[in-house]
PDB file of C-alpha atoms in Angstrom:
ATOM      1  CA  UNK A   1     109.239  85.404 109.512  1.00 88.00           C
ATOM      2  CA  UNK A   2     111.292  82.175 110.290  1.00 92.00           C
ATOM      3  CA  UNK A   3     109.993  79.295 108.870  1.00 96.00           C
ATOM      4  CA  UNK A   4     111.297  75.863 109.707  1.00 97.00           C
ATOM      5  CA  UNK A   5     110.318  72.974 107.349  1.00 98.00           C
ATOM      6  CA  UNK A   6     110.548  69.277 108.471  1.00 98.00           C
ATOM      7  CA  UNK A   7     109.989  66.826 105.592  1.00 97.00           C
ATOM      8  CA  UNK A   8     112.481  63.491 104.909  1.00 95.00           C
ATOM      9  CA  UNK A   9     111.295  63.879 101.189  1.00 95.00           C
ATOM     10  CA  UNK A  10     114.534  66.182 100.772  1.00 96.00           C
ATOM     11  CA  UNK A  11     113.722  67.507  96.969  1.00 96.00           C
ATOM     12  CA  UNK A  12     109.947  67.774  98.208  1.00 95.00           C
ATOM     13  CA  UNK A  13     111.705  70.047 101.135  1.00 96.00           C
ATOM     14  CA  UNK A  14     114.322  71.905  99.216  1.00 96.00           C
ATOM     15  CA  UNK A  15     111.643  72.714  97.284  1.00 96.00           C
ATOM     16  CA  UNK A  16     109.083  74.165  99.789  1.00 96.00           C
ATOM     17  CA  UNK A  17     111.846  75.856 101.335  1.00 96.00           C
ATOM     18  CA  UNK A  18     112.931  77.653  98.005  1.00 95.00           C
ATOM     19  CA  UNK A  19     109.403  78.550  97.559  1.00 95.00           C
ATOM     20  CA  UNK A  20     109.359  80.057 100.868  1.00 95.00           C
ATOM     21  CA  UNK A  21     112.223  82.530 100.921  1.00 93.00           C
ATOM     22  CA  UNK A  22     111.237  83.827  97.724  1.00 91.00           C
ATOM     23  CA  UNK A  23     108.177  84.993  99.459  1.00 91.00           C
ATOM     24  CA  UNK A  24     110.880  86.883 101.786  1.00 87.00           C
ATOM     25  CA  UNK A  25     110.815  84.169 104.890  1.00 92.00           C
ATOM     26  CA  UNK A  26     113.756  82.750 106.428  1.00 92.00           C
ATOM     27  CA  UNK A  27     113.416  79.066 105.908  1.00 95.00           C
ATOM     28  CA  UNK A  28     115.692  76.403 107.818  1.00 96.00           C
ATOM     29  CA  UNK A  29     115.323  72.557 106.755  1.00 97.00           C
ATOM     30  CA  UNK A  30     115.570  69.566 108.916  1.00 97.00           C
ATOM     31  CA  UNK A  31     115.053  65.727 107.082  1.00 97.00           C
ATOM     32  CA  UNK A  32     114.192  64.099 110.069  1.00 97.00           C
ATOM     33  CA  UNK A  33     112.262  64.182 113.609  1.00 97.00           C
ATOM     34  CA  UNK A  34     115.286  64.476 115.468  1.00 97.00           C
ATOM     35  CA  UNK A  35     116.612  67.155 113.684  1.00 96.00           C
ATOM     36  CA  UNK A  36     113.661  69.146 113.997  1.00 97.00           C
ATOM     37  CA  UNK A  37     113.904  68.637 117.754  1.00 97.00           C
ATOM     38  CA  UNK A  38     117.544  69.745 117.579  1.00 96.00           C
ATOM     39  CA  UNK A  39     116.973  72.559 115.823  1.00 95.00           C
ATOM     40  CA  UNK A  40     113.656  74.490 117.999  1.00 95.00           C
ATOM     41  CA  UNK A  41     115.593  73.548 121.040  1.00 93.00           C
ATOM     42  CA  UNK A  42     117.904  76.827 120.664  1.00 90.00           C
ATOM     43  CA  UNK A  43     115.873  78.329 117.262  1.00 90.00           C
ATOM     44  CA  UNK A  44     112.075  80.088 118.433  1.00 90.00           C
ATOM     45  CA  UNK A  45     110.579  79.260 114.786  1.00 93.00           C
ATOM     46  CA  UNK A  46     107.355  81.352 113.908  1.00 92.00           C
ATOM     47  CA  UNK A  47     106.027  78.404 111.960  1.00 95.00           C
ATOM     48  CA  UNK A  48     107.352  74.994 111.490  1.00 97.00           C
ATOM     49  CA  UNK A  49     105.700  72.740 108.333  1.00 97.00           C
ATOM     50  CA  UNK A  50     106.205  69.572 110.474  1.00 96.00           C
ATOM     51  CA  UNK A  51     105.611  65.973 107.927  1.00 95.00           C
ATOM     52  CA  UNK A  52     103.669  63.096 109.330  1.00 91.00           C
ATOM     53  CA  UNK A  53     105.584  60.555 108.729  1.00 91.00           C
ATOM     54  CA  UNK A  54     109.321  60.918 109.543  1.00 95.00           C
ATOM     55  CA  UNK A  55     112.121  58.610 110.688  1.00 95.00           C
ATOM     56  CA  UNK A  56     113.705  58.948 113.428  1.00 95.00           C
ATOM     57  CA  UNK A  57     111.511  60.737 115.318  1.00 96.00           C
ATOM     58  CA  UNK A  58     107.900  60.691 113.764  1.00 94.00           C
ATOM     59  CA  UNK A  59     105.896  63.464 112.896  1.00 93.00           C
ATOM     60  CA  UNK A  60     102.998  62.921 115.745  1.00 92.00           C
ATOM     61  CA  UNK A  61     106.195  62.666 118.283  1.00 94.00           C
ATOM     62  CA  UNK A  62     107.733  66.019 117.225  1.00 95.00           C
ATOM     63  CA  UNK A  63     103.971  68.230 117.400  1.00 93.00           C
ATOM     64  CA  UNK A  64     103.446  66.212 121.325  1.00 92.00           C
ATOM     65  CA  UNK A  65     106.652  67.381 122.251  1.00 94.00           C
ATOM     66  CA  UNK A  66     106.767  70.684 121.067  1.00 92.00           C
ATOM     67  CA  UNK A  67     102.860  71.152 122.114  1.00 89.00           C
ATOM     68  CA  UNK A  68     104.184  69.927 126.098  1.00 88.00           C
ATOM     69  CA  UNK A  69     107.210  72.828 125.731  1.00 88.00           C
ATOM     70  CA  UNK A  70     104.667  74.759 125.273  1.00 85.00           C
ATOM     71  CA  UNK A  71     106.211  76.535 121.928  1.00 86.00           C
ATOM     72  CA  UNK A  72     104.999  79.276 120.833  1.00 87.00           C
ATOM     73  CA  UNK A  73     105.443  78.360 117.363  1.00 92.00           C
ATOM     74  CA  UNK A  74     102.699  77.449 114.823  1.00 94.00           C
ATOM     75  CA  UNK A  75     102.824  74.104 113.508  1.00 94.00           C
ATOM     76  CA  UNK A  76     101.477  73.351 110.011  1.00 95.00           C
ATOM     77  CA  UNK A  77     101.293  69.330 109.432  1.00 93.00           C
ATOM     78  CA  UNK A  78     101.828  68.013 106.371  1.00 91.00           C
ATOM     79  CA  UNK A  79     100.466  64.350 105.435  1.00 84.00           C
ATOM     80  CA  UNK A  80      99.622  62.378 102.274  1.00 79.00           C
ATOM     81  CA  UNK A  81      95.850  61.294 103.510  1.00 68.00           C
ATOM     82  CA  UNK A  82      93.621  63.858 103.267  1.00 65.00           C
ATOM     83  CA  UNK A  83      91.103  61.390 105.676  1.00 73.00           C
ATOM     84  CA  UNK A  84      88.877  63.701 107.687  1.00 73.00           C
ATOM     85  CA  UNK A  85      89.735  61.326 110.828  1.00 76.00           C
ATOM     86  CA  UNK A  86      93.433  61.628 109.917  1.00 73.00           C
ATOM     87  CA  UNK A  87      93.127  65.838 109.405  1.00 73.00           C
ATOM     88  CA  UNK A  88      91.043  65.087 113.205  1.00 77.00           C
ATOM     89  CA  UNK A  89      94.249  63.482 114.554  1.00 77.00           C
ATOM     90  CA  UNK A  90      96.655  65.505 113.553  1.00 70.00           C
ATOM     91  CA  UNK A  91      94.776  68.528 115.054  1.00 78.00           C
ATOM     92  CA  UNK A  92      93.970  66.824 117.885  1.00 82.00           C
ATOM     93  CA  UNK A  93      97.757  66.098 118.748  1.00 83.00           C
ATOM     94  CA  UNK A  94      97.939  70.430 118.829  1.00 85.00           C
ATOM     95  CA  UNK A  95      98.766  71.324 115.718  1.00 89.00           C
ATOM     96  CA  UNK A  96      97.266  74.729 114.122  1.00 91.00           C
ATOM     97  CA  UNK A  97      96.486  73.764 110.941  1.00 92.00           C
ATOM     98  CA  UNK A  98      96.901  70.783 108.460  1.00 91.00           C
ATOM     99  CA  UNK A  99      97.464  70.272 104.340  1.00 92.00           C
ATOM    100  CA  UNK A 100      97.118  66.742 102.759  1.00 90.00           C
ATOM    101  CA  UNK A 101      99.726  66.578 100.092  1.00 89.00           C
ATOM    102  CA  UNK A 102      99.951  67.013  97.321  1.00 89.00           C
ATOM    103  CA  UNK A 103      98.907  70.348  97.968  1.00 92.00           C
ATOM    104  CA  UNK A 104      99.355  73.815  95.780  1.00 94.00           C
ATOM    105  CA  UNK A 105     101.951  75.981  96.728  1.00 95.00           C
ATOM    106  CA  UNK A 106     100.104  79.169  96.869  1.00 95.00           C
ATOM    107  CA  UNK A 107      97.469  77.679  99.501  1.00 95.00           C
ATOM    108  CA  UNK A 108     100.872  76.540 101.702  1.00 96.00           C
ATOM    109  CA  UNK A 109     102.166  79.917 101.369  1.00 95.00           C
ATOM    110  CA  UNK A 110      98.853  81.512 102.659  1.00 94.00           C
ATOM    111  CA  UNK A 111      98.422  79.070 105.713  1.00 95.00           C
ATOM    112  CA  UNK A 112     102.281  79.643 106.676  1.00 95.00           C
ATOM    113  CA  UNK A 113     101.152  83.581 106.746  1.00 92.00           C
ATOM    114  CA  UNK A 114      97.900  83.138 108.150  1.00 91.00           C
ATOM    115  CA  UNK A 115      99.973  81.052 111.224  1.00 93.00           C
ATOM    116  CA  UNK A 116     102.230  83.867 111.539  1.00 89.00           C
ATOM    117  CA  UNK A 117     100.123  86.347 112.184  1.00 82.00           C
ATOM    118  CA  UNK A 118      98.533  84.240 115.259  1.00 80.00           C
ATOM    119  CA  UNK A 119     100.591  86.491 117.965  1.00 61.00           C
ATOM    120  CA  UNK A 120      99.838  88.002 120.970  1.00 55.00           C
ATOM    121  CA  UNK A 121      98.053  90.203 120.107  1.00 58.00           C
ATOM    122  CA  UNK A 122      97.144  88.797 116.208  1.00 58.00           C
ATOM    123  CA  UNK A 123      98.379  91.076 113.727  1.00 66.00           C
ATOM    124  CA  UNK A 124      96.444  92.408 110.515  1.00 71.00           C
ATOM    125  CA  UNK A 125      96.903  90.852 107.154  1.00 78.00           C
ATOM    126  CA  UNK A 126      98.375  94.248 106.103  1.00 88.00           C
ATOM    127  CA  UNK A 127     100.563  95.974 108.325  1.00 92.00           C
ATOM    128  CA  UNK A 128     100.690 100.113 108.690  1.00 94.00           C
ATOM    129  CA  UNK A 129     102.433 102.438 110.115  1.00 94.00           C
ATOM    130  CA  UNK A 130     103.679 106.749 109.824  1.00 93.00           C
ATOM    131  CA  UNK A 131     102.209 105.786 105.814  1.00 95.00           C
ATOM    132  CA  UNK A 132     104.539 103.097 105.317  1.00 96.00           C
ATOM    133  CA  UNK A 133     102.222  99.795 104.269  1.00 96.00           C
ATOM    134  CA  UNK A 134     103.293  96.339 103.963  1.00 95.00           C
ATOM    135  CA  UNK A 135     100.951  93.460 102.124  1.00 92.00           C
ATOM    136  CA  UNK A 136     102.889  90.404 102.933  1.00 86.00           C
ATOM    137  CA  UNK A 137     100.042  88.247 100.651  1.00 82.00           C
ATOM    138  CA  UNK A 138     100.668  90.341  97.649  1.00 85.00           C
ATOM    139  CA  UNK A 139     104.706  91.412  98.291  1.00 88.00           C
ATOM    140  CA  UNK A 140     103.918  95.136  98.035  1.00 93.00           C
ATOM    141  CA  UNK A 141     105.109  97.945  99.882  1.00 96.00           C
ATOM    142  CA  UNK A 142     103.914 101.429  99.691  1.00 96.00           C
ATOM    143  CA  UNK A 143     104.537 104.684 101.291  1.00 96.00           C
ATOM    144  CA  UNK A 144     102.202 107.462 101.568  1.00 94.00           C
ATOM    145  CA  UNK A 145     100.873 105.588  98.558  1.00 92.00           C
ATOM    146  CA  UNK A 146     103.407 105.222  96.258  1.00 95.00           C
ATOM    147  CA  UNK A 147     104.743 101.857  95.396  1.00 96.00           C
ATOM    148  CA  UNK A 148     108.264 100.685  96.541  1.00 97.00           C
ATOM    149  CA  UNK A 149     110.583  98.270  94.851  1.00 96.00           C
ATOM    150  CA  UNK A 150     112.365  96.266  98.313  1.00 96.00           C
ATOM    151  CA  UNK A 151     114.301  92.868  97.407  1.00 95.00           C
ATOM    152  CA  UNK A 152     113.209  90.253  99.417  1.00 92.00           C
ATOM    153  CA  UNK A 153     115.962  90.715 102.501  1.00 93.00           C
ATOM    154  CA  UNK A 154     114.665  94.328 102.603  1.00 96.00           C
ATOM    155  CA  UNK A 155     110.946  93.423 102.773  1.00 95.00           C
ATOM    156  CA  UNK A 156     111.533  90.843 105.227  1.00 93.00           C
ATOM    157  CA  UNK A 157     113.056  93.181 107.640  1.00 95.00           C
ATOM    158  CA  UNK A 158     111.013  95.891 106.931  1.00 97.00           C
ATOM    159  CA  UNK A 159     107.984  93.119 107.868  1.00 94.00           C
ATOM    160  CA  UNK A 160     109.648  92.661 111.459  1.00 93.00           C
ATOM    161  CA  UNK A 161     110.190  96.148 112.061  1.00 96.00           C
ATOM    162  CA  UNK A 162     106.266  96.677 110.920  1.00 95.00           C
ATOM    163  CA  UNK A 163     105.462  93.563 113.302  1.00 90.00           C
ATOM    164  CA  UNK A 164     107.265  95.057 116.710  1.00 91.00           C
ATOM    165  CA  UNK A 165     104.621  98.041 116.384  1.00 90.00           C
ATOM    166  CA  UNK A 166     106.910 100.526 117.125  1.00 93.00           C
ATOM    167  CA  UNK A 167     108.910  98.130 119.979  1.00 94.00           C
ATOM    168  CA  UNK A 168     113.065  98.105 119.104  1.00 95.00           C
ATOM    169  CA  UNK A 169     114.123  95.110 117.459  1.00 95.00           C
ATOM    170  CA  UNK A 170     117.897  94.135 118.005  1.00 93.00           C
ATOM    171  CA  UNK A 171     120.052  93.074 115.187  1.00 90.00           C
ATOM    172  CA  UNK A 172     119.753  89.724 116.758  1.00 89.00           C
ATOM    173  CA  UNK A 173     116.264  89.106 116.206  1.00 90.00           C
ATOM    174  CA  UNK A 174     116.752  90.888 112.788  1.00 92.00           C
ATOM    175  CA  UNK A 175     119.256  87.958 111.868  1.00 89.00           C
ATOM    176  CA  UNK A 176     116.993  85.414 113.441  1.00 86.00           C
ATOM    177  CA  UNK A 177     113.740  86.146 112.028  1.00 86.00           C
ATOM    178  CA  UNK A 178     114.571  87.396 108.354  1.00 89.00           C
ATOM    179  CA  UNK A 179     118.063  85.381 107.422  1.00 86.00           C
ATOM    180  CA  UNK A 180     118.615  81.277 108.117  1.00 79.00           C
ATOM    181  CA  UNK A 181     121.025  79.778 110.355  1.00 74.00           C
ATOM    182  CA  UNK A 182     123.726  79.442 107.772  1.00 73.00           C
ATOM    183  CA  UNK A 183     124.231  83.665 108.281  1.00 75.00           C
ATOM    184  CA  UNK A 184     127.417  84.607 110.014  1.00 74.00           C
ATOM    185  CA  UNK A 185     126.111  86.200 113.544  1.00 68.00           C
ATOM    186  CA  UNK A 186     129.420  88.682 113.502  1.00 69.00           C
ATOM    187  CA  UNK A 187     128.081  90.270 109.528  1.00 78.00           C
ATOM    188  CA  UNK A 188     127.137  93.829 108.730  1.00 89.00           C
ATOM    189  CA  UNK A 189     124.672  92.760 106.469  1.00 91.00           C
ATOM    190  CA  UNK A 190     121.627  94.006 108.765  1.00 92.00           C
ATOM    191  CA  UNK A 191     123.282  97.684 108.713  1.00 92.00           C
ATOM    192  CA  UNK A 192     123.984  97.182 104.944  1.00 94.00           C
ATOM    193  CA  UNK A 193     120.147  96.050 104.352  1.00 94.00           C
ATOM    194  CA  UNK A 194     119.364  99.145 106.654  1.00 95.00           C
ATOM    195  CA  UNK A 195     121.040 101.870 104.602  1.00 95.00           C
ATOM    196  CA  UNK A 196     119.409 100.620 101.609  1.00 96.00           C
ATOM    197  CA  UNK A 197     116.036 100.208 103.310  1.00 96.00           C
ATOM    198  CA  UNK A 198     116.133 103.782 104.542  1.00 96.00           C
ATOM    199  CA  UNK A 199     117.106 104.716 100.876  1.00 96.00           C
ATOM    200  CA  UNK A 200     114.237 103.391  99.197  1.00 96.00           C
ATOM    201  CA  UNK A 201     111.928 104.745 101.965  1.00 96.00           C
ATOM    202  CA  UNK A 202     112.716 108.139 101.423  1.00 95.00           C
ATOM    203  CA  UNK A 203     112.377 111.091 103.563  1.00 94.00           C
ATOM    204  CA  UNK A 204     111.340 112.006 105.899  1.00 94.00           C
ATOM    205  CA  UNK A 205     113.287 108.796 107.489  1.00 94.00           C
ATOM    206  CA  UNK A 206     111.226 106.899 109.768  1.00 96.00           C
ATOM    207  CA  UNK A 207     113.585 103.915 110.927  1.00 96.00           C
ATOM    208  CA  UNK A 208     115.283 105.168 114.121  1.00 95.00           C
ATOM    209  CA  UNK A 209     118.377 103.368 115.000  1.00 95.00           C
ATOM    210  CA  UNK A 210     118.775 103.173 119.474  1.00 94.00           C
ATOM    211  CA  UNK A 211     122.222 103.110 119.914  1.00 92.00           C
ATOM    212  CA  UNK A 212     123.459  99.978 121.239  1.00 89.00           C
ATOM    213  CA  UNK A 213     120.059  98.172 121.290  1.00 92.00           C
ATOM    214  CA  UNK A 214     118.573  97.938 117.370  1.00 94.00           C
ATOM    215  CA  UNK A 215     116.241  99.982 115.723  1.00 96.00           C
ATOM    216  CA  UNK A 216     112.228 100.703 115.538  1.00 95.00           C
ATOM    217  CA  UNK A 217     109.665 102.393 113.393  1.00 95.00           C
TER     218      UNK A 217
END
């Protein structure tokens, strides 16, 4: 999942954003409006934890404009009322959800998830598929039951693959959905993370590599 967190507070952010890829996400940071804007005009973020109050560009700006591009990411706004009429604002400008500050990290975590799982069509808390099962809430993987030990690059792509229900995902999307923009797009590091993925899977293997396009299970 890539997870883009807007917040000028920069060791409130750094912090969130920490938190974030330690649940296996990959988390970009922008300090300001404008470099939110910046950043989803050539990044499609699954969620972005958009602030209320930001300079240069405020918060309310940055959800109107992304709501007229009609984005297809989730927006989670952050603010430090917790008013009922200010929660009724901040929706009614289009964002998904909204979290007064200060908040506890393990309720951000499970609104981020809950967002991304609002595709089309919504996916299932847990995802399944030939006996491989993947509890994003709970960081557990299992196949055919028994439990498997992934670090959190390996779960995160093994949560995409899960996601494109059997559709090929192209080491592109692989880089853009489970690393950050600070990855070089020329590494081998998704066909590294592949070989061990497959490893710790087992046999049968059930991650099929299409030649020249990416790979699918």
């Amino acid at each position: 999942m890539r997870v883009l967190v807007v917040e000028d507070e920069r060791v409130l952010a750094d912090a969130i954003a920490t938190g974030l890829r330690r649940e296996a996400m990959a988390v970009d940071v922008a300090y300001d409006g404008a470099g939110a804007l910046e950043r989803t005009s050539y990044i499609d973020y699954d969620v972005i934890v958009l602030d209320r109050d930001l300079p240069k560009v405020h918060g309310d700006e940055v959800c109107r404009r992304l709501v007229a591009e009609r984005t297809a990411s989730r927006i989670l706004m952050l603010t430090a009322s917790g008013d009922v009429d200010d929660k009724v604002e901040g929706l009614g400008l289009g964002a998904d959800d909204y979290l007064a500050k200060p908040f506890v990290f393990v309720e951000l975590v499970a609104r981020v998830r809950a967002l991304g799982r609002r595709s089309a069509p919504a996916l299932p808390p847990v995802l399944e598929r030939r006996g491989v099962r993947l509890d994003p809430g709970k960081r557990l993987v299992t196949r055919d039951g028994q439990e498997i030990s992934l670090t959190k690059k390996e779960f995160a792509v093994l949560e995409e693959l899960l996601r494109a229900e059997g559709a090929v995902v192209s080491q592109e999307d692989l880089l853009d959905k489970a690393w950050d923009e600070n990855i070089d797009p020329f590494t081998n590091v998704v066909r590294v993370t592949m070989m061990t993925l497959r490893k710790k899977l087992g046999e049968p293997q059930v991650i099929e590599t299409v030649p020249g396009v990416g790979y699918k299970l």
